[in-house]
C-alpha positions as a LaTeX table, in Angstrom:
\begin{tabular}{lrrr}
\hline
Residue & $x$ (\AA) & $y$ (\AA) & $z$ (\AA) \\
\hline
Met1 & 88.43 & $-8.43$ & 10.63 \\
Ser2 & 88.85 & $-8.02$ & 6.90 \\
Val3 & 89.67 & $-4.97$ & 4.85 \\
Ala4 & 88.67 & $-4.87$ & 1.19 \\
Asn5 & 89.80 & $-2.38$ & $-1.43$ \\
Leu6 & 92.19 & $-0.60$ & 0.91 \\
Asp7 & 93.72 & 2.27 & $-1.06$ \\
Glu8 & 95.82 & 3.69 & 1.77 \\
Ala9 & 98.07 & 2.26 & 4.41 \\
Ala10 & 96.42 & 1.77 & 7.78 \\
Val11 & 97.69 & 1.10 & 11.26 \\
Leu12 & 95.26 & $-0.73$ & 13.48 \\
Gly13 & 95.62 & $-0.54$ & 17.22 \\
Val14 & 93.68 & $-1.77$ & 20.19 \\
Arg15 & 93.44 & 0.35 & 23.30 \\
Gly16 & 92.98 & $-1.23$ & 26.67 \\
Ser17 & 92.13 & 0.47 & 29.90 \\
Trp18 & 95.72 & 1.30 & 30.81 \\
Asp19 & 96.72 & 4.89 & 31.39 \\
Leu20 & 99.67 & 4.69 & 29.03 \\
Asp21 & 99.62 & 4.09 & 25.31 \\
His22 & 100.79 & 0.51 & 25.77 \\
Trp23 & 100.95 & $-0.17$ & 22.04 \\
Ile24 & 103.86 & 2.17 & 21.56 \\
Asp25 & 106.24 & $-0.74$ & 22.16 \\
Glu26 & 104.84 & $-2.41$ & 19.06 \\
Phe27 & 105.84 & 0.63 & 17.02 \\
Gly28 & 109.30 & 0.46 & 18.52 \\
Gln29 & 109.96 & $-2.91$ & 16.95 \\
Trp30 & 108.80 & $-1.63$ & 13.58 \\
Lys31 & 110.89 & 1.54 & 13.78 \\
Pro32 & 114.18 & 0.04 & 12.50 \\
Ala33 & 114.70 & 1.24 & 8.92 \\
Cys34 & 114.81 & $-2.32$ & 7.56 \\
Asn35 & 111.08 & $-2.62$ & 8.28 \\
Arg36 & 110.14 & 0.39 & 6.10 \\
Phe37 & 107.60 & 1.50 & 8.71 \\
Asp38 & 108.23 & 5.21 & 8.47 \\
Glu39 & 106.75 & 8.33 & 10.04 \\
Ile40 & 103.74 & 8.28 & 7.69 \\
Tyr41 & 102.33 & 5.28 & 9.56 \\
Leu42 & 102.89 & 6.85 & 12.97 \\
Glu43 & 101.32 & 10.11 & 11.85 \\
Ala44 & 98.24 & 8.24 & 10.59 \\
Tyr45 & 97.95 & 6.35 & 13.87 \\
His46 & 98.27 & 9.54 & 15.91 \\
Gln47 & 95.53 & 11.25 & 13.95 \\
Arg48 & 93.25 & 8.87 & 15.86 \\
Val49 & 95.18 & 8.17 & 19.06 \\
Asn50 & 96.99 & 10.83 & 21.10 \\
Arg51 & 100.58 & 10.35 & 22.17 \\
Ser52 & 100.85 & 9.35 & 25.79 \\
Ala53 & 102.33 & 11.77 & 28.31 \\
Pro54 & 104.90 & 13.05 & 28.55 \\
Glu55 & 104.81 & 13.80 & 24.84 \\
Glu56 & 108.33 & 15.22 & 24.82 \\
Asp57 & 109.65 & 11.74 & 25.64 \\
Tyr58 & 107.61 & 9.98 & 22.95 \\
Asp59 & 110.50 & 9.52 & 20.50 \\
Gly60 & 112.75 & 8.33 & 23.30 \\
Arg61 & 110.22 & 5.70 & 24.33 \\
Leu62 & 109.99 & 4.49 & 20.75 \\
Asp63 & 113.77 & 4.34 & 20.54 \\
Leu64 & 113.95 & 2.42 & 23.81 \\
Tyr65 & 111.56 & $-0.21$ & 22.45 \\
Lys66 & 113.50 & $-0.23$ & 19.18 \\
Leu67 & 116.62 & $-0.98$ & 21.23 \\
Arg68 & 114.94 & $-4.00$ & 22.80 \\
Phe69 & 113.98 & $-5.33$ & 19.37 \\
Asn70 & 117.45 & $-4.69$ & 17.91 \\
Ala71 & 119.11 & $-6.38$ & 20.90 \\
His72 & 117.01 & $-9.49$ & 20.37 \\
Val73 & 117.86 & $-9.59$ & 16.67 \\
Ser74 & 121.53 & $-9.07$ & 17.46 \\
Ala75 & 121.46 & $-11.99$ & 19.88 \\
Leu76 & 119.81 & $-14.23$ & 17.29 \\
Phe77 & 122.38 & $-13.35$ & 14.62 \\
Phe78 & 125.42 & $-13.10$ & 16.90 \\
Asp79 & 127.88 & $-13.55$ & 14.03 \\
Asn80 & 126.74 & $-10.29$ & 12.43 \\
Pro81 & 128.88 & $-7.41$ & 13.79 \\
Thr82 & 126.70 & $-4.83$ & 12.00 \\
Leu83 & 123.72 & $-5.76$ & 14.16 \\
Arg84 & 125.81 & $-5.51$ & 17.34 \\
Glu85 & 127.07 & $-2.07$ & 16.31 \\
Gln86 & 123.49 & $-0.99$ & 15.62 \\
Val87 & 122.55 & $-1.88$ & 19.22 \\
Leu88 & 125.55 & 0.01 & 20.56 \\
Asp89 & 124.64 & 3.05 & 18.46 \\
Asp90 & 121.08 & 2.91 & 19.83 \\
Ile91 & 122.43 & 2.81 & 23.39 \\
Arg92 & 124.85 & 5.68 & 22.76 \\
Asp93 & 122.08 & 7.77 & 21.26 \\
Leu94 & 119.74 & 7.20 & 24.22 \\
Val95 & 122.52 & 7.93 & 26.72 \\
Glu96 & 123.42 & 11.13 & 24.88 \\
Arg97 & 119.79 & 12.32 & 24.93 \\
Tyr98 & 118.74 & 11.17 & 28.40 \\
Gly99 & 121.85 & 10.24 & 30.35 \\
Gly100 & 122.63 & 13.57 & 31.96 \\
Ala101 & 125.94 & 14.90 & 33.22 \\
Asp102 & 126.99 & 11.61 & 34.84 \\
Thr103 & 127.32 & 9.90 & 31.45 \\
Asp104 & 129.67 & 12.33 & 29.67 \\
Asn105 & 132.41 & 9.70 & 29.36 \\
Val106 & 130.26 & 6.88 & 27.93 \\
\hline
\end{tabular}
């Protein structure tokens, strides 16, 4: 596929026959700020493709996939404490949002 004279940013996705929006994990790895893949791209994508249910957990799912990506990067660059702290911050954030009463002391 080729795109000529593209004046605007575009996000291309392929939908399979799965019930879930299985491409959301791809957005998760682009979500870290260093990739400069901001909300404008996600909004453009979701003008064409609905968020998968439950919609209220959409951001959490993206953050979970972002965590996986950040953990891999942290493992590759194990001498970089900033990357390790980023992973820990991601985990703390997810636990705070979704952990419930049993995780108050995390």
